[in-house]
DNA sequence: TATTGGTTGTGATATTTTTCACAGCGCTAT
DNA sequence: ATAGCGCTGTGAAAAATATCACAACCAATA
């Protein structure tokens, strides 16, 4: 039912990044197997993924990087540059703001919101930070669709509900909490504990594999 | 070929978290459909996932939470509590340290490493922070397997290579860079830009879906 | 004791995603 | 010309993952 598979979208986003790097290195064309190699994919997958967005290359030169980047952008990005808001200007929130300042992408953090009086109505590294009271009206007035949620776990559900009520349709959630929201809101969970547990699991598996191999040699 | 599917592992980790919450609420038994509801899964998937780790419940009471948590732990966790190191004590790194201080999990950050003289040989919120020079010997002496990588993009490749050389088998990578490492090292990428682009994409899709539905009603 | 009701564990089936493999193409070199 | 090469686009097969659906189970109840 979804127009495109999640995994395909992730790869498309990755391809675009790698293509931008290639382009800035002066490359103008790329073959599916090269793009695969630098993206950790396979040539067949690359070709299939690009087929998905209706892009065609040449059998002789491969894909023209510039136009492919444009096609990927047409597919991935919104027509207008997208504003997002940050909810929760704690340690993580501040790190996110400073991270986004460096990068000049299509995605910009329009404002941050935090109930803590010490931080409100000021600027965090150039990004305006308002009191949470003003969050919903800001979303409505500026037609914000996406929010990054970096509030304490105990606050996450309530904050997410407020976001959904104000019309947000996508939440990037850093709190280790499952948000239960109407399915009009897309939630992407970035749970650090989960990521670390997963990494630890495969680290262990990897080490055991190596140990086993040594046993054979 | 992998002993367990990635997605299954992710769900198992999630189940455990939800079960811990249920247990602390005083619940002692849970049915597959309840666990599914709070984990965003389905009852069939829950049952299959638990089958995967060889856990059995009762048809009458469901699963006994305490023993299920134990079984999940046996499967997911290492036998000893696992130490991880943090590489790069910048904004993100510091946020990660303070995050892990709050939580008392099986996973502990043993030390941080940063080449910046202003931070070295000191403590960051109680976590020892050493100069990068000492990183490899620390890994070897303490038999560290897992590292969290939060260095600037330009440094990521070199830092990852150093980690791999010292024997790290799992890297949780926050830099927006694809690491090319021998396949003895498991790499989990947590690319924030990718996450945000993905969220924005589905936010847009969701909004369009809603708009379309309104058109029908 | 027999019936009911609601659950698990799991074969069987359906769907999704990946991989295979090759026809067909356009450039190059002869 | 035309043969050869190495690539793309894609149908078809395979593999991975999710879903269905039901026998077997057991406590509660009549
Ligand atoms: N620090 C990390 O590296 C890290 C990593 C992964 C996940 N997380 C999660 O991200 C969240 C934030 O982490 P942190 O370390 O920045 O915590 P923090 O306590 O430093 O910051 C949380 C901020 O949210 C604000 N806040 C509280 N309620 C709010 C509300 N209703 N609306 C808006 N803002 C509100 C607080 O005033 C505070 O400034 C937590 O849920 C944490 O579990 C953190
Ligand atoms: N800040 C965020 O929220 C955020 C989010 C996603 C991804 N990232 C990525 O995470 C990384 C770190 O982000 P940040 O905001 O903390 O950057 P930062 O510049 O604040 O911190 C980077 C730290 O790494 C240290 N460092 C440099 N080279 C090193 C090396 N070889 N070994 C160990 N440490 C080294 C620096 O001294 C600095 O303290 C970047 O790659 C960034 O793109 C950051």
Coordinates of C-alpha atoms (C1' of nucleotides) and ligand atoms in Angstrom, one line a residue:
Chain A
X1 CA 0.0 0.0 0.0
X2 CA 2.7 2.5 0.7
X3 CA 3.8 4.1 -2.6
X4 CA 7.4 3.2 -1.8
X5 CA 9.1 0.8 0.5
X6 CA 10.8 2.3 3.5
X7 CA 14.1 0.6 2.7
X8 CA 14.0 1.9 -0.8
X9 CA 13.5 5.4 0.4
X10 CA 16.4 5.1 2.8
X11 CA 18.6 4.0 0.0
X12 CA 17.5 6.7 -2.3
X13 CA 18.4 9.3 0.4
X14 CA 21.8 7.7 0.8
X15 CA 22.4 7.6 -2.9
X16 CA 21.7 11.2 -3.1
X17 CA 24.3 12.0 -0.5
X18 CA 26.9 9.9 -2.1
X19 CA 26.1 11.4 -5.5
X20 CA 26.5 14.9 -4.1
X21 CA 29.9 13.9 -2.8
X22 CA 30.9 12.4 -6.2
X23 CA 29.7 15.5 -8.0
X24 CA 31.8 17.8 -5.8
X25 CA 34.8 15.6 -6.6
X26 CA 34.2 16.5 -10.2
X27 CA 32.6 13.2 -11.3
X28 CA 29.8 13.6 -13.8
X29 CA 28.7 10.0 -14.5
X30 CA 28.4 6.9 -12.4
X31 CA 27.6 3.2 -12.9
X32 CA 25.2 1.3 -10.8
X33 CA 27.9 -0.9 -9.4
X34 CA 30.0 2.1 -8.3
X35 CA 27.1 3.8 -6.6
X36 CA 26.3 0.5 -5.0
X37 CA 29.9 0.1 -3.7
X38 CA 30.0 3.5 -2.0
X39 CA 26.4 3.1 -0.7
X40 CA 26.8 -0.4 0.7
X41 CA 24.2 -1.7 -1.8
X42 CA 24.3 -3.9 -4.8
X43 CA 24.1 -2.9 -8.5
X44 CA 20.8 -4.7 -9.0
X45 CA 19.3 -2.9 -6.1
X46 CA 20.5 0.4 -7.3
X47 CA 19.0 -0.2 -10.7
X48 CA 15.7 -1.3 -9.2
X49 CA 15.5 1.6 -6.9
X50 CA 16.1 4.1 -9.6
X51 CA 13.5 2.3 -11.8
X52 CA 11.1 2.9 -8.9
X53 CA 11.4 6.6 -9.3
X54 CA 11.4 6.3 -13.1
X55 CA 14.9 7.4 -13.7
X56 CA 16.9 6.0 -16.7
X57 CA 20.6 6.0 -17.4
X58 CA 22.7 5.2 -20.4
X59 CA 24.2 1.8 -21.0
X60 CA 27.4 3.4 -22.0
X61 CA 28.1 6.2 -19.5
X62 CA 25.8 5.0 -16.7
X63 CA 23.8 7.6 -14.8
X64 CA 24.3 11.3 -15.2
X65 CA 25.0 12.5 -11.7
X66 CA 23.6 15.9 -11.9
X67 CA 20.2 15.0 -13.4
X68 CA 20.0 12.0 -11.1
X69 CA 20.5 14.2 -8.1
X70 CA 17.7 16.4 -9.4
X71 CA 15.4 13.5 -9.9
X72 CA 16.1 12.1 -6.5
X73 CA 15.4 15.6 -5.1
X74 CA 12.1 15.8 -6.9
X75 CA 11.1 12.5 -5.4
X76 CA 12.4 12.9 -1.9
X77 CA 12.0 16.6 -1.1
X78 CA 9.0 18.7 -0.7
X79 CA 8.5 21.4 -3.4
X80 CA 9.2 24.1 -0.9
X81 CA 12.0 24.0 1.6
X82 CA 10.6 22.5 4.8
X83 CA 10.7 24.1 8.2
X84 CA 10.8 21.9 11.2
X85 CA 10.6 22.7 14.9
X86 CA 12.6 21.3 17.8
X87 CA 10.7 20.5 20.9
X88 CA 12.9 20.3 24.1
X89 CA 16.0 22.4 24.2
X90 CA 18.1 20.2 26.6
X91 CA 21.4 18.7 26.0
X92 CA 20.3 16.7 23.0
X93 CA 18.2 19.5 21.6
X94 CA 21.1 22.0 21.7
X95 CA 23.4 19.5 20.0
X96 CA 20.8 19.1 17.3
X97 CA 20.6 22.8 16.8
X98 CA 24.3 23.3 16.5
X99 CA 24.5 20.3 14.1
X100 CA 21.9 21.9 11.8
X101 CA 23.5 25.2 11.8
X102 CA 26.6 23.8 10.1
X103 CA 24.6 22.1 7.4
X104 CA 22.7 24.1 4.9
X105 CA 20.1 21.7 3.7
X106 CA 16.6 21.9 2.5
X107 CA 15.6 21.3 6.0
X108 CA 15.8 24.1 8.5
X109 CA 15.0 24.4 12.2
X110 CA 12.6 27.3 12.4
X111 CA 12.3 27.5 16.1
X112 CA 12.8 25.6 19.4
X113 CA 10.3 25.3 22.2
X114 CA 11.0 24.6 25.9
X115 CA 9.1 25.3 29.1
X116 CA 12.2 26.1 31.0
X117 CA 12.1 29.8 31.9
X118 CA 15.9 30.1 31.8
X119 CA 16.0 29.4 28.1
X120 CA 12.8 30.9 26.8
X121 CA 12.3 33.8 24.5
X122 CA 16.0 33.8 23.8
X123 CA 18.2 32.4 21.1
X124 CA 20.2 29.1 21.2
X125 CA 23.1 29.5 18.8
X126 CA 21.1 31.8 16.6
X127 CA 17.9 29.6 16.7
X128 CA 14.9 31.3 18.3
X129 CA 13.7 29.5 21.4
X130 CA 10.2 30.1 22.7
X131 CA 8.1 29.0 25.6
X132 CA 6.1 25.9 24.9
X133 CA 2.9 27.9 25.3
X134 CA 3.5 29.4 21.9
X135 CA 4.2 26.1 20.2
X136 CA 0.8 25.2 18.9
X137 CA 0.1 28.7 17.5
X138 CA 3.5 28.8 15.9
X139 CA 2.8 25.5 14.2
X140 CA -0.5 26.7 12.9
X141 CA 0.7 30.1 11.8
X142 CA 3.7 28.8 10.0
X143 CA 2.2 25.6 8.7
X144 CA 4.9 23.4 10.2
X145 CA 4.6 19.7 9.4
X146 CA 7.6 18.1 11.1
X147 CA 8.9 18.2 14.6
X148 CA 11.9 16.8 16.3
X149 CA 11.0 15.6 19.8
X150 CA 13.8 15.7 22.4
X151 CA 12.0 16.1 25.7
X152 CA 12.3 13.9 28.7
X153 CA 10.7 10.5 28.4
X154 CA 7.9 11.4 30.9
X155 CA 6.9 14.4 28.8
X156 CA 7.1 12.8 25.4
X157 CA 3.5 11.5 25.2
X158 CA 1.9 14.8 26.2
X159 CA 4.2 16.8 23.9
X160 CA 3.5 14.5 21.0
X161 CA -0.2 14.8 21.5
X162 CA 0.0 18.5 21.5
X163 CA 2.0 18.4 18.3
X164 CA -0.5 16.1 16.6
X165 CA -3.4 18.3 17.7
X166 CA -1.7 21.4 16.2
X167 CA -1.5 19.6 12.9
X168 CA 2.0 18.1 12.8
X169 CA 2.2 15.1 10.5
X170 CA 5.7 13.8 11.1
X171 CA 7.6 13.4 14.4
X172 CA 11.2 12.4 14.7
X173 CA 11.2 11.0 18.3
X174 CA 14.4 10.8 20.4
X175 CA 12.6 9.9 23.6
X176 CA 12.7 6.2 24.4
X177 CA 8.9 6.0 24.5
X178 CA 6.5 4.6 22.0
X179 CA 4.1 7.4 21.0
X180 CA 0.5 6.4 20.4
X181 CA -0.9 8.8 17.9
X182 CA -3.5 8.8 15.1
X183 CA -2.1 7.2 12.0
X184 CA -2.3 10.6 10.3
X185 CA 1.0 11.2 12.1
X186 CA 4.2 9.5 11.0
X187 CA 6.5 8.7 13.8
X188 CA 10.2 7.9 13.3
X189 CA 11.7 6.6 16.5
X190 CA 15.4 7.1 17.1
X191 CA 15.9 5.2 20.3
X192 CA 19.5 5.3 21.4
X193 CA 19.3 2.5 23.8
X194 CA 17.8 0.3 21.2
X195 CA 20.5 1.2 18.8
X196 CA 23.2 0.5 21.3
X197 CA 21.7 -2.8 22.4
X198 CA 21.4 -3.8 18.7
X199 CA 25.0 -2.8 18.1
X200 CA 26.2 -4.7 21.1
X201 CA 24.3 -7.8 20.0
X202 CA 25.9 -7.8 16.6
X203 CA 29.3 -6.9 18.0
X204 CA 29.1 -10.0 20.0
X205 CA 27.8 -12.1 17.1
X206 CA 30.6 -10.7 15.0
X207 CA 33.3 -11.5 17.5
X208 CA 31.9 -15.1 17.9
X209 CA 32.0 -15.5 14.2
X210 CA 35.6 -14.4 14.1
X211 CA 36.5 -16.7 16.9
X212 CA 34.8 -19.6 15.1
X213 CA 36.7 -18.9 11.9
X214 CA 39.9 -19.0 13.8
X215 CA 38.9 -22.4 15.1
X216 CA 38.7 -23.7 11.5
X217 CA 42.0 -22.3 10.2
Chain B
X1 CA 22.0 -17.1 7.3
X2 CA 21.9 -14.6 10.2
X3 CA 20.8 -16.4 13.4
X4 CA 18.0 -13.9 13.8
X5 CA 16.4 -11.3 11.6
X6 CA 17.3 -7.7 12.3
X7 CA 13.7 -6.7 12.6
X8 CA 13.0 -9.5 15.0
X9 CA 15.8 -8.4 17.2
X10 CA 14.5 -4.8 17.2
X11 CA 11.1 -6.0 18.3
X12 CA 12.5 -8.2 21.0
X13 CA 14.4 -5.3 22.4
X14 CA 11.2 -3.2 22.3
X15 CA 9.2 -6.0 23.9
X16 CA 11.6 -6.1 26.8
X17 CA 11.3 -2.4 27.4
X18 CA 7.6 -2.6 27.4
X19 CA 7.6 -5.6 29.7
X20 CA 9.8 -3.9 32.2
X21 CA 7.3 -1.0 32.3
X22 CA 4.4 -3.4 32.7
X23 CA 6.2 -5.2 35.5
X24 CA 6.9 -2.0 37.4
X25 CA 3.2 -1.3 37.1
X26 CA 2.6 -4.5 39.0
X27 CA 1.5 -6.6 36.0
X28 CA 2.7 -10.2 36.2
X29 CA 1.2 -11.8 33.0
X30 CA 0.6 -10.5 29.5
X31 CA -1.1 -11.8 26.4
X32 CA 0.4 -11.6 23.0
X33 CA -2.1 -9.1 21.8
X34 CA -1.6 -6.8 24.7
X35 CA 2.2 -6.8 24.2
X36 CA 1.6 -6.2 20.5
X37 CA -0.6 -3.2 21.2
X38 CA 1.9 -1.5 23.4
X39 CA 4.8 -2.3 21.1
X40 CA 3.1 -1.4 17.8
X41 CA 3.2 -5.0 16.6
X42 CA 0.7 -7.7 16.0
X43 CA -0.1 -10.7 18.2
X44 CA 1.0 -13.2 15.5
X45 CA 4.3 -11.4 15.2
X46 CA 4.8 -11.4 19.0
X47 CA 4.1 -15.1 19.2
X48 CA 6.4 -15.9 16.3
X49 CA 9.2 -13.7 17.7
X50 CA 9.0 -15.4 21.1
X51 CA 9.0 -18.7 19.3
X52 CA 12.2 -17.6 17.8
X53 CA 13.9 -17.5 21.2
X54 CA 12.2 -20.6 22.3
X55 CA 10.0 -19.0 24.9
X56 CA 6.6 -20.5 25.7
X57 CA 3.6 -19.1 27.5
X58 CA 0.4 -20.5 28.9
X59 CA -2.8 -20.5 26.9
X60 CA -4.7 -19.3 29.9
X61 CA -2.5 -16.7 31.5
X62 CA -0.4 -15.7 28.6
X63 CA 3.3 -15.0 29.2
X64 CA 4.8 -14.6 32.6
X65 CA 6.4 -11.2 32.4
X66 CA 9.3 -11.8 34.8
X67 CA 10.5 -15.0 33.2
X68 CA 10.0 -13.6 29.7
X69 CA 12.1 -10.6 30.6
X70 CA 14.8 -13.0 31.8
X71 CA 14.6 -15.0 28.6
X72 CA 14.8 -11.9 26.5
X73 CA 17.8 -10.8 28.5
X74 CA 19.5 -14.1 28.0
X75 CA 19.1 -13.8 24.3
X76 CA 19.8 -10.1 23.8
X77 CA 22.5 -9.3 26.4
X78 CA 26.0 -10.4 26.8
X79 CA 26.7 -12.6 29.8
X80 CA 28.7 -9.9 31.4
X81 CA 27.6 -6.2 31.5
X82 CA 29.1 -4.6 28.5
X83 CA 31.3 -1.5 28.6
X84 CA 31.3 0.8 25.6
X85 CA 33.4 3.9 24.9
X86 CA 32.4 7.2 23.4
X87 CA 34.6 8.7 20.7
X88 CA 34.2 12.4 20.3
X89 CA 33.1 14.5 23.3
X90 CA 31.5 17.4 21.4
X91 CA 27.9 18.6 21.7
X92 CA 26.4 15.3 20.8
X93 CA 29.0 13.3 22.8
X94 CA 28.2 15.2 26.0
X95 CA 24.5 14.8 25.5
X96 CA 25.0 11.1 25.2
X97 CA 27.1 10.9 28.3
X98 CA 24.5 12.8 30.4
X99 CA 21.7 10.6 28.9
X100 CA 23.5 7.4 30.0
X101 CA 24.1 8.7 33.5
X102 CA 20.4 8.8 34.1
X103 CA 19.8 5.3 33.0
X104 CA 21.2 2.3 34.8
X105 CA 21.3 -0.3 32.1
X106 CA 23.4 -3.2 31.3
X107 CA 25.4 -0.9 29.0
X108 CA 27.8 1.6 30.6
X109 CA 30.0 4.2 29.1
X110 CA 33.5 3.3 30.4
X111 CA 35.3 6.3 29.0
X112 CA 35.2 9.1 26.4
X113 CA 38.1 10.0 24.1
X114 CA 38.7 13.4 22.4
X115 CA 41.9 15.0 21.0
X116 CA 40.8 18.4 22.2
X117 CA 43.2 19.5 25.0
X118 CA 40.6 21.5 26.8
X119 CA 38.6 18.4 27.7
X120 CA 41.3 15.7 28.0
X121 CA 42.3 13.9 31.2
X122 CA 39.3 15.3 32.9
X123 CA 35.8 14.2 33.6
X124 CA 32.6 15.0 31.7
X125 CA 29.7 14.7 34.1
X126 CA 31.5 12.0 36.0
X127 CA 32.7 10.1 32.9
X128 CA 36.4 10.0 32.5
X129 CA 37.6 11.7 29.3
X130 CA 41.0 10.8 27.9
X131 CA 43.2 12.0 25.0
X132 CA 42.6 10.0 21.8
X133 CA 46.2 8.8 22.0
X134 CA 45.2 6.5 24.8
X135 CA 42.1 5.1 23.0
X136 CA 43.6 2.0 21.4
X137 CA 45.4 0.8 24.5
X138 CA 42.3 1.4 26.6
X139 CA 40.3 -0.7 24.2
X140 CA 42.8 -3.5 24.3
X141 CA 43.4 -3.4 28.1
X142 CA 39.7 -3.3 28.9
X143 CA 38.5 -5.6 26.1
X144 CA 36.0 -3.1 24.8
X145 CA 33.9 -4.3 22.0
X146 CA 31.5 -1.5 21.3
X147 CA 32.1 2.2 20.5
X148 CA 29.8 5.2 19.9
X149 CA 31.2 7.4 17.3
X150 CA 30.4 11.1 17.5
X151 CA 33.3 12.9 15.8
X152 CA 33.0 15.4 13.0
X153 CA 32.3 13.8 9.6
X154 CA 35.8 14.4 8.3
X155 CA 37.3 12.5 11.2
X156 CA 34.9 9.6 11.2
X157 CA 36.6 7.3 8.7
X158 CA 40.0 7.6 10.4
X159 CA 38.6 7.2 13.9
X160 CA 36.6 4.1 12.8
X161 CA 39.7 2.5 11.3
X162 CA 41.6 3.1 14.5
X163 CA 38.7 1.5 16.5
X164 CA 38.6 -1.5 14.2
X165 CA 42.3 -2.0 14.4
X166 CA 42.2 -2.0 18.1
X167 CA 39.6 -4.8 18.1
X168 CA 36.2 -3.1 18.3
X169 CA 33.5 -5.2 16.7
X170 CA 30.5 -2.9 16.9
X171 CA 30.3 0.8 16.1
X172 CA 27.2 3.0 16.6
X173 CA 28.0 5.8 14.1
X174 CA 26.4 9.2 14.4
X175 CA 28.5 10.8 11.7
X176 CA 26.8 11.2 8.4
X177 CA 29.4 9.1 6.7
X178 CA 29.4 5.6 5.4
X179 CA 32.2 3.7 7.1
X180 CA 34.0 1.1 5.1
X181 CA 35.4 -1.5 7.5
X182 CA 36.1 -5.2 7.4
X183 CA 33.0 -7.2 7.9
X184 CA 34.2 -8.3 11.2
X185 CA 32.9 -4.9 12.5
X186 CA 29.2 -4.3 12.7
X187 CA 28.2 -0.7 12.0
X188 CA 24.9 0.8 12.9
X189 CA 24.4 4.2 11.3
X190 CA 22.3 6.8 13.1
X191 CA 22.2 9.4 10.5
X192 CA 20.1 12.3 11.7
X193 CA 19.7 14.0 8.3
X194 CA 18.5 10.7 6.8
X195 CA 16.0 10.3 9.7
X196 CA 14.7 13.8 9.2
X197 CA 14.4 13.5 5.4
X198 CA 12.6 10.3 5.9
X199 CA 10.3 11.8 8.5
X200 CA 9.6 14.8 6.2
X201 CA 8.8 12.5 3.3
X202 CA 6.3 10.5 5.2
X203 CA 4.9 13.6 6.9
X204 CA 4.1 14.9 3.4
X205 CA 2.7 11.6 2.3
X206 CA 0.5 11.5 5.4
X207 CA -0.8 14.9 4.9
X208 CA -1.6 14.2 1.2
X209 CA -3.4 11.0 2.3
X210 CA -5.5 13.1 4.7
X211 CA -6.3 15.7 2.1
X212 CA -7.3 13.0 -0.3
X213 CA -9.6 11.4 2.3
X214 CA -11.3 14.7 2.9
X215 CA -11.9 14.9 -0.8
X216 CA -13.8 11.6 -0.7
X217 CA -16.0 12.4 2.3
Chain C
dT1 C1' -18.7 -34.4 33.5
dA2 C1' -19.4 -31.6 29.5
dT3 C1' -19.4 -27.1 27.4
dT4 C1' -17.7 -22.6 26.6
dG5 C1' -14.3 -19.0 25.7
dG6 C1' -10.1 -17.2 24.9
dT7 C1' -5.3 -18.2 24.3
dT8 C1' -0.9 -20.3 22.5
dG9 C1' 2.2 -22.5 19.0
dT10 C1' 2.8 -23.3 14.4
dG11 C1' 2.0 -25.3 9.7
dA12 C1' 0.5 -23.1 5.6
dT13 C1' -0.1 -19.1 2.8
dA14 C1' 0.5 -14.4 1.2
dT15 C1' 3.3 -10.5 0.6
dT16 C1' 7.4 -8.0 0.3
dT17 C1' 12.1 -7.6 -0.9
dT18 C1' 16.2 -9.2 -3.0
dT19 C1' 18.7 -11.5 -6.3
dC20 C1' 19.5 -13.6 -10.8
dA21 C1' 20.2 -13.5 -15.4
dC22 C1' 19.9 -11.9 -19.9
dA23 C1' 18.0 -9.3 -24.0
dG24 C1' 19.0 -5.2 -26.0
dC25 C1' 21.6 -1.0 -26.5
dG26 C1' 25.2 2.3 -27.9
dC27 C1' 29.9 3.3 -28.2
dT28 C1' 34.5 1.9 -29.7
dA29 C1' 37.8 -0.3 -32.4
dT30 C1' 39.0 -2.7 -36.1
Chain D
dA1 C1' 30.3 -1.9 -41.6
dT2 C1' 30.4 -4.9 -38.0
dA3 C1' 32.0 -7.3 -34.0
dG4 C1' 32.8 -6.9 -29.2
dC5 C1' 32.3 -5.0 -24.8
dG6 C1' 30.1 -3.7 -20.6
dC7 C1' 26.2 -1.6 -19.2
dT8 C1' 21.0 -0.8 -18.2
dG9 C1' 16.2 -2.2 -17.5
dT10 C1' 13.4 -5.8 -16.2
dG11 C1' 10.9 -10.3 -16.1
dA12 C1' 11.2 -14.2 -13.4
dA13 C1' 13.0 -16.8 -9.4
dA14 C1' 14.3 -16.9 -4.8
dA15 C1' 14.6 -15.5 -0.2
dA16 C1' 12.9 -13.2 3.7
dT17 C1' 9.2 -11.6 6.3
dA18 C1' 4.4 -11.2 7.7
dT19 C1' -0.2 -12.9 8.1
dC20 C1' -3.7 -16.3 8.4
dA21 C1' -6.1 -19.7 10.6
dC22 C1' -6.8 -23.5 13.4
dA23 C1' -5.8 -27.6 16.5
dA24 C1' -4.7 -28.2 21.1
dC25 C1' -5.1 -26.6 25.5
dC26 C1' -7.0 -25.5 30.1
dA27 C1' -9.6 -22.9 33.5
dA28 C1' -14.1 -21.6 34.6
dT29 C1' -18.7 -22.6 34.7
dA30 C1' -22.9 -25.1 34.5
Ligands
LIG1 N1 21.1 13.1 25.4 C1 21.1 12.1 24.5 O1 22.1 11.8 23.9 C2 19.9 11.3 24.2 C3 20.1 10.3 23.4 C4 19.0 9.6 23.0 C5 17.8 9.9 23.5 N2 17.7 10.9 24.4 C6 16.3 11.3 24.8 O2 16.0 12.6 24.4 C7 15.3 13.3 25.3 C8 16.0 14.5 25.7 O3 17.3 14.2 26.2 P1 18.2 15.4 26.9 O4 19.5 14.7 27.3 O5 18.3 16.5 26.0 O6 17.3 15.7 28.2 P2 17.4 17.1 28.9 O7 16.7 16.9 30.2 O8 18.7 17.7 28.9 O9 16.4 18.1 28.1 C9 15.1 18.0 28.0 C10 14.5 19.3 27.7 O10 13.1 19.3 27.4 C11 12.5 20.3 28.1 N3 11.1 20.0 28.2 C12 10.5 19.4 29.2 N4 9.1 19.2 29.0 C13 8.9 19.8 27.8 C14 7.7 19.9 27.0 N5 6.5 19.4 27.4 N6 7.8 20.6 25.8 C15 9.0 21.0 25.4 N7 10.2 20.9 26.1 C16 10.1 20.3 27.3 C17 13.2 20.5 29.3 O11 13.0 21.8 29.8 C18 14.7 20.3 28.9 O12 15.3 21.5 28.5 C19 15.1 12.3 26.5 O13 13.9 11.7 26.3 C20 16.2 11.3 26.3 O14 15.8 10.1 26.8 C21 18.7 11.7 24.7
LIG2 N1 24.9 17.3 17.2 C1 24.0 16.5 16.7 O1 22.9 16.5 17.2 C2 24.3 15.5 15.7 C3 23.3 14.8 15.2 C4 23.5 13.9 14.3 C5 24.8 13.7 13.9 N2 25.8 14.4 14.4 C6 27.1 14.1 14.0 O2 27.8 13.6 15.1 C7 29.2 14.1 15.0 C8 29.5 15.0 16.2 O3 28.6 16.1 16.3 P1 28.8 17.2 17.3 O4 27.7 18.2 17.2 O5 29.0 16.6 18.7 O6 30.2 17.8 16.8 P2 31.3 18.6 17.7 O7 32.2 19.3 16.7 O8 30.6 19.4 18.7 O9 32.1 17.5 18.4 C9 33.0 16.7 17.8 C10 34.1 16.3 18.8 O10 34.9 15.3 18.3 C11 36.2 15.5 18.6 N3 37.1 14.8 17.7 C12 37.6 15.3 16.6 N4 38.4 14.4 16.0 C13 38.4 13.3 16.8 C14 39.0 12.0 16.7 N5 39.8 11.6 15.7 N6 38.8 11.2 17.8 C15 38.0 11.5 18.8 N7 37.4 12.7 18.9 C16 37.6 13.6 17.9 C17 36.3 17.0 18.6 O11 37.4 17.5 19.5 C18 35.0 17.4 19.2 O12 35.0 17.5 20.6 C19 29.3 14.8 13.7 O13 29.7 13.9 12.7 C20 27.9 15.2 13.4 O14 27.7 15.3 12.0 C21 25.6 15.3 15.3

